[in-house]
């Protein structure tokens, strides 16, 4: 019989997000946030030279993402950011907590953000 490790449940609302230092970003002419991800590595270098692929991939955030991105300062928790989202968007932000947790899970999976106080793996 095999033993399975108990997965530690992480309460994302208590975590403090911080921008990845590898990432650049700016606001476009429509006021939307654009994240610029550098395409590194041997394969990307070859693709850039042979196929004229861009050095940076641009990720355009939606209205919620554009509002949330500047709030990520390494001081506010996800819960505090969620409260500001609720104040700004009201019922339009619902279901608030599942959406904001998913947003941060996705941002973390792409290494756009990391959590200062996340327990070790």
Short mmCIF file of C-alpha atoms in Angstrom, two decimals:
data_model
loop_
_atom_site.label_atom_id
_atom_site.label_comp_id
_atom_site.label_asym_id
_atom_site.label_seq_id
_atom_site.Cartn_x
_atom_site.Cartn_y
_atom_site.Cartn_z
CA UNK A 1 0.00 0.00 0.00
CA UNK A 2 1.45 3.38 -0.96
CA UNK A 3 1.24 6.41 1.19
CA UNK A 4 0.22 9.67 -0.36
CA UNK A 5 1.62 12.90 0.95
CA UNK A 6 -0.94 15.25 2.32
CA UNK A 7 -0.96 18.34 0.21
CA UNK A 8 -0.66 21.48 2.21
CA UNK A 9 -3.59 23.77 1.55
CA UNK A 10 -2.49 27.30 0.76
CA UNK A 11 -4.78 30.19 1.53
CA UNK A 12 -4.03 32.50 -1.39
CA UNK A 13 -5.88 35.37 0.28
CA UNK A 14 -3.12 35.60 2.91
CA UNK A 15 -0.27 35.65 0.40
CA UNK A 16 1.61 38.79 -0.62
CA UNK A 17 2.31 38.94 -4.37
CA UNK A 18 5.32 40.66 -5.94
CA UNK A 19 6.13 41.30 -9.62
CA UNK A 20 8.78 39.12 -11.18
CA UNK A 21 12.01 41.08 -11.67
CA UNK A 22 12.44 39.36 -15.08
CA UNK A 23 9.33 41.06 -16.44
CA UNK A 24 8.83 44.44 -18.10
CA UNK A 25 5.46 46.14 -18.44
CA UNK A 26 3.85 49.33 -19.67
CA UNK A 27 0.44 50.84 -20.33
CA UNK A 28 -0.75 50.94 -23.96
CA UNK A 29 -2.58 53.84 -25.61
CA UNK A 30 -5.97 52.43 -24.53
CA UNK A 31 -4.88 52.40 -20.88
CA UNK A 32 -4.50 48.60 -20.73
CA UNK A 33 -1.48 47.00 -19.07
CA UNK A 34 0.93 45.10 -21.35
CA UNK A 35 3.44 42.63 -19.90
CA UNK A 36 6.57 41.96 -21.94
CA UNK A 37 8.12 38.51 -21.57
CA UNK A 38 11.60 38.02 -22.99
CA UNK A 39 11.98 34.92 -25.16
CA UNK A 40 15.28 33.41 -23.99
CA UNK A 41 17.06 30.19 -24.72
CA UNK A 42 18.76 28.55 -27.69
CA UNK A 43 15.55 27.63 -29.52
CA UNK A 44 14.14 31.15 -29.17
CA UNK A 45 17.42 32.70 -30.35
CA UNK A 46 17.37 30.51 -33.47
CA UNK A 47 13.69 31.30 -34.10
CA UNK A 48 14.40 35.02 -33.72
CA UNK A 49 17.22 34.91 -36.28
CA UNK A 50 15.74 32.49 -38.81
CA UNK A 51 12.02 33.19 -38.58
CA UNK A 52 12.16 36.81 -37.41
CA UNK A 53 10.26 36.01 -34.21
CA UNK A 54 10.09 38.85 -31.69
CA UNK A 55 12.48 39.02 -28.75
CA UNK A 56 9.60 39.89 -26.43
CA UNK A 57 6.12 38.39 -26.28
CA UNK A 58 3.44 40.88 -25.27
CA UNK A 59 0.64 39.80 -22.94
CA UNK A 60 -2.30 42.23 -22.92
CA UNK A 61 -4.27 42.25 -19.67
CA UNK A 62 -8.02 42.77 -19.51
CA UNK A 63 -9.76 45.46 -17.47
CA UNK A 64 -9.51 43.54 -14.18
CA UNK A 65 -5.88 42.56 -14.78
CA UNK A 66 -5.00 46.14 -15.69
CA UNK A 67 -6.53 47.35 -12.43
CA UNK A 68 -4.88 44.63 -10.31
CA UNK A 69 -1.35 44.79 -11.78
CA UNK A 70 -0.28 48.15 -10.25
CA UNK A 71 -1.71 47.06 -6.88
CA UNK A 72 0.87 44.27 -6.69
CA UNK A 73 3.49 46.02 -4.62
CA UNK A 74 4.92 43.40 -2.27
CA UNK A 75 2.98 44.88 0.67
CA UNK A 76 -0.70 44.15 0.00
CA UNK A 77 -2.16 40.69 0.47
CA UNK A 78 -4.38 39.09 -2.15
CA UNK A 79 -7.35 39.71 0.20
CA UNK A 80 -6.55 43.44 0.35
CA UNK A 81 -6.28 43.57 -3.44
CA UNK A 82 -9.59 41.69 -3.73
CA UNK A 83 -11.27 44.29 -1.52
CA UNK A 84 -10.01 47.09 -3.80
CA UNK A 85 -11.30 45.17 -6.84
CA UNK A 86 -14.70 44.84 -5.16
CA UNK A 87 -14.80 48.59 -4.45
CA UNK A 88 -13.90 49.41 -8.06
CA UNK A 89 -16.04 46.86 -9.96
CA UNK A 90 -18.80 45.96 -7.49
CA UNK A 91 -21.06 43.12 -8.65
CA UNK A 92 -19.17 42.95 -11.93
CA UNK A 93 -16.24 41.36 -10.03
CA UNK A 94 -18.31 38.45 -8.68
CA UNK A 95 -17.51 35.68 -7.91
CA UNK A 96 -14.67 37.74 -6.47
CA UNK A 97 -12.50 35.37 -4.45
CA UNK A 98 -12.44 32.38 -6.81
CA UNK A 99 -11.65 34.70 -9.72
CA UNK A 100 -8.86 36.59 -8.00
CA UNK A 101 -7.29 33.39 -6.65
CA UNK A 102 -7.37 31.89 -10.17
CA UNK A 103 -5.85 35.12 -11.56
CA UNK A 104 -2.93 34.87 -9.15
CA UNK A 105 -2.49 31.13 -9.74
CA UNK A 106 -2.22 31.78 -13.47
CA UNK A 107 0.13 34.73 -12.99
CA UNK A 108 2.32 32.57 -10.74
CA UNK A 109 2.30 29.64 -13.18
CA UNK A 110 3.74 31.91 -15.90
CA UNK A 111 6.29 33.39 -13.44
CA UNK A 112 4.77 36.87 -13.77
CA UNK A 113 4.45 37.11 -9.98
CA UNK A 114 5.79 35.27 -6.96
CA UNK A 115 4.61 35.29 -3.36
CA UNK A 116 6.86 36.72 -0.68
CA UNK A 117 5.33 34.74 2.16
CA UNK A 118 4.40 31.47 0.40
CA UNK A 119 5.31 28.37 2.40
CA UNK A 120 8.10 26.23 0.90
CA UNK A 121 7.25 23.42 -1.45
#
